[in-house]
Amino acid sequence: MKRRSVIIAAAGVVPLSGCSLSPSESGNIQIANQTGQEVWKEISIQSEGGLFSDPQTVYDTRTRQPPTTSYRSTLTDVVPPGNYEVTITFESVETEQQSGPHTTQWNPTGEKSESLIISLGPDFDVEFFTQ
């Protein structure tokens, strides 16, 4: 009898494996580097905190970003739905040009392919968009 109950319990779990109980998706970040040169990008994302919690850094990275003339590079599944403060700084690899820190509020809701788009223009000006 024990064996049957174990098999029944396992059969009940198998259909749920690999399925998300929540339909919401994590937010993505897309970067457009239109400077024509490689830059360092430093991104830091902090949660807002709440009644019983302090703001916390949930994402922090510093990486090289090649020029992106006709596309945007994408960082996928960066943060779950919520309220965040995003800070980004760009620094040229070749020259002493830099831009930032720039800060924006981002509130991904869990929609599919939801993104924060950060555009670095030719003059190192930064614009934020959402998609």
mmCIF file of C-alpha atoms in Angstrom:
data_model
loop_
_atom_site.group_PDB
_atom_site.id
_atom_site.type_symbol
_atom_site.label_atom_id
_atom_site.label_comp_id
_atom_site.label_asym_id
_atom_site.label_seq_id
_atom_site.Cartn_x
_atom_site.Cartn_y
_atom_site.Cartn_z
ATOM 1 C CA MET A 1 0.000 0.000 0.000
ATOM 2 C CA LYS A 2 2.816 2.418 0.736
ATOM 3 C CA ARG A 3 4.126 2.117 -2.796
ATOM 4 C CA ARG A 4 0.774 3.181 -4.300
ATOM 5 C CA SER A 5 0.554 6.288 -2.154
ATOM 6 C CA VAL A 6 4.075 7.306 -3.184
ATOM 7 C CA ILE A 7 3.281 6.814 -6.880
ATOM 8 C CA ILE A 8 0.035 8.798 -6.564
ATOM 9 C CA ALA A 9 1.859 11.614 -4.764
ATOM 10 C CA ALA A 10 4.546 11.704 -7.465
ATOM 11 C CA ALA A 11 1.922 11.676 -10.227
ATOM 12 C CA GLY A 12 0.299 14.728 -8.663
ATOM 13 C CA VAL A 13 3.587 16.659 -8.636
ATOM 14 C CA VAL A 14 4.854 15.785 -12.131
ATOM 15 C CA PRO A 15 2.310 17.891 -14.079
ATOM 16 C CA LEU A 16 3.379 20.958 -12.085
ATOM 17 C CA SER A 17 7.101 20.562 -12.678
ATOM 18 C CA GLY A 18 8.442 23.188 -15.054
ATOM 19 C CA CYS A 19 5.274 25.265 -14.776
ATOM 20 C CA SER A 20 5.154 28.613 -13.086
ATOM 21 C CA LEU A 21 2.276 29.131 -10.693
ATOM 22 C CA SER A 22 2.531 32.866 -11.347
ATOM 23 C CA PRO A 23 1.993 34.174 -14.888
ATOM 24 C CA SER A 24 4.195 37.242 -14.317
ATOM 25 C CA GLU A 25 7.602 37.527 -15.956
ATOM 26 C CA SER A 26 10.785 39.282 -14.888
ATOM 27 C CA GLY A 27 11.679 42.634 -16.413
ATOM 28 C CA ASN A 28 14.447 42.984 -19.002
ATOM 29 C CA ILE A 29 16.877 45.816 -19.685
ATOM 30 C CA GLN A 30 17.831 46.793 -23.234
ATOM 31 C CA ILE A 31 20.890 48.952 -23.905
ATOM 32 C CA ALA A 32 21.457 51.036 -27.052
ATOM 33 C CA ASN A 33 25.022 52.365 -27.292
ATOM 34 C CA GLN A 34 25.021 54.849 -30.159
ATOM 35 C CA THR A 35 28.409 56.447 -29.378
ATOM 36 C CA GLY A 36 30.327 54.435 -31.978
ATOM 37 C CA GLN A 37 32.775 53.231 -29.335
ATOM 38 C CA GLU A 38 32.930 50.598 -26.628
ATOM 39 C CA VAL A 39 31.908 51.791 -23.159
ATOM 40 C CA TRP A 40 31.806 50.480 -19.627
ATOM 41 C CA LYS A 41 28.281 50.372 -18.247
ATOM 42 C CA GLU A 42 27.558 50.113 -14.557
ATOM 43 C CA ILE A 43 23.977 49.304 -13.591
ATOM 44 C CA SER A 44 22.655 49.178 -10.042
ATOM 45 C CA ILE A 45 19.030 48.411 -9.180
ATOM 46 C CA GLN A 46 17.559 48.904 -5.729
ATOM 47 C CA SER A 47 14.212 47.697 -4.479
ATOM 48 C CA GLU A 48 12.034 50.365 -2.905
ATOM 49 C CA GLY A 49 11.677 48.658 0.412
ATOM 50 C CA GLY A 50 8.463 48.614 2.338
ATOM 51 C CA LEU A 51 6.839 49.002 5.680
ATOM 52 C CA PHE A 52 9.028 46.333 7.279
ATOM 53 C CA SER A 53 12.042 46.300 4.952
ATOM 54 C CA ASP A 54 14.781 48.660 3.831
ATOM 55 C CA PRO A 55 15.719 49.235 0.177
ATOM 56 C CA GLN A 56 18.127 46.559 -1.052
ATOM 57 C CA THR A 57 20.411 46.264 -4.061
ATOM 58 C CA VAL A 58 18.897 43.495 -6.190
ATOM 59 C CA TYR A 59 21.115 43.845 -9.280
ATOM 60 C CA ASP A 60 24.602 45.316 -9.652
ATOM 61 C CA THR A 61 26.949 44.820 -12.588
ATOM 62 C CA ARG A 62 29.775 46.533 -14.465
ATOM 63 C CA THR A 63 30.437 45.240 -17.984
ATOM 64 C CA ARG A 64 31.666 46.393 -21.390
ATOM 65 C CA GLN A 65 29.094 47.441 -23.944
ATOM 66 C CA PRO A 66 30.010 47.443 -27.657
ATOM 67 C CA PRO A 67 28.456 50.002 -30.007
ATOM 68 C CA THR A 68 24.931 49.050 -31.084
ATOM 69 C CA THR A 69 24.025 50.878 -34.282
ATOM 70 C CA SER A 70 20.889 49.060 -35.373
ATOM 71 C CA TYR A 71 20.024 46.892 -32.368
ATOM 72 C CA ARG A 72 19.875 46.896 -28.586
ATOM 73 C CA SER A 73 21.611 44.358 -26.388
ATOM 74 C CA THR A 74 19.310 42.753 -23.828
ATOM 75 C CA LEU A 75 19.833 41.705 -20.231
ATOM 76 C CA THR A 76 17.018 39.229 -19.575
ATOM 77 C CA ASP A 77 15.145 38.415 -16.383
ATOM 78 C CA VAL A 78 16.811 41.176 -14.376
ATOM 79 C CA VAL A 79 14.158 41.781 -11.694
ATOM 80 C CA PRO A 80 10.730 40.406 -10.785
ATOM 81 C CA PRO A 81 7.682 42.703 -10.826
ATOM 82 C CA GLY A 82 7.968 45.523 -8.298
ATOM 83 C CA ASN A 83 9.166 49.078 -7.774
ATOM 84 C CA TYR A 84 12.833 49.870 -8.348
ATOM 85 C CA GLU A 85 15.316 52.693 -8.642
ATOM 86 C CA VAL A 86 17.749 52.107 -11.523
ATOM 87 C CA THR A 87 21.097 53.915 -11.634
ATOM 88 C CA ILE A 88 23.393 53.701 -14.652
ATOM 89 C CA THR A 89 26.795 55.188 -15.466
ATOM 90 C CA PHE A 90 28.632 54.986 -18.778
ATOM 91 C CA GLU A 91 32.368 55.466 -19.252
ATOM 92 C CA SER A 92 34.325 55.317 -22.513
ATOM 93 C CA VAL A 93 36.891 52.520 -22.762
ATOM 94 C CA GLU A 94 39.109 54.577 -25.094
ATOM 95 C CA THR A 95 38.667 58.190 -23.925
ATOM 96 C CA GLU A 96 37.823 59.932 -20.676
ATOM 97 C CA GLN A 97 34.225 60.616 -21.692
ATOM 98 C CA GLN A 98 31.619 59.577 -19.182
ATOM 99 C CA SER A 99 27.943 60.043 -18.443
ATOM 100 C CA GLY A 100 26.119 59.684 -15.177
ATOM 101 C CA PRO A 101 25.128 58.545 -12.795
ATOM 102 C CA HIS A 102 21.602 58.699 -14.256
ATOM 103 C CA THR A 103 18.649 57.477 -12.210
ATOM 104 C CA THR A 104 15.081 56.501 -13.056
ATOM 105 C CA GLN A 105 12.178 54.736 -11.378
ATOM 106 C CA TRP A 106 11.117 51.444 -12.969
ATOM 107 C CA ASN A 107 7.981 49.484 -12.145
ATOM 108 C CA PRO A 108 7.856 46.246 -14.155
ATOM 109 C CA THR A 109 4.399 44.678 -13.850
ATOM 110 C CA GLY A 110 5.186 41.150 -15.055
ATOM 111 C CA GLU A 111 3.974 41.557 -18.642
ATOM 112 C CA LYS A 112 5.716 39.384 -21.237
ATOM 113 C CA SER A 113 8.825 41.005 -22.817
ATOM 114 C CA GLU A 114 8.535 44.090 -20.618
ATOM 115 C CA SER A 115 11.741 46.128 -20.820
ATOM 116 C CA LEU A 116 13.472 49.217 -19.565
ATOM 117 C CA ILE A 117 15.319 50.693 -22.542
ATOM 118 C CA ILE A 118 18.413 52.783 -21.845
ATOM 119 C CA SER A 119 19.746 54.739 -24.798
ATOM 120 C CA LEU A 120 23.247 56.248 -24.753
ATOM 121 C CA GLY A 121 23.434 58.849 -27.519
ATOM 122 C CA PRO A 122 26.459 59.952 -29.577
ATOM 123 C CA ASP A 123 27.105 62.860 -27.182
ATOM 124 C CA PHE A 124 26.880 60.579 -24.111
ATOM 125 C CA ASP A 125 23.351 61.781 -23.353
ATOM 126 C CA VAL A 126 21.062 59.171 -21.727
ATOM 127 C CA GLU A 127 17.357 58.567 -22.255
ATOM 128 C CA PHE A 128 15.089 56.034 -20.540
ATOM 129 C CA PHE A 129 12.080 54.387 -22.203
ATOM 130 C CA THR A 130 9.814 51.482 -21.296
ATOM 131 C CA GLN A 131 8.358 48.863 -23.586
#
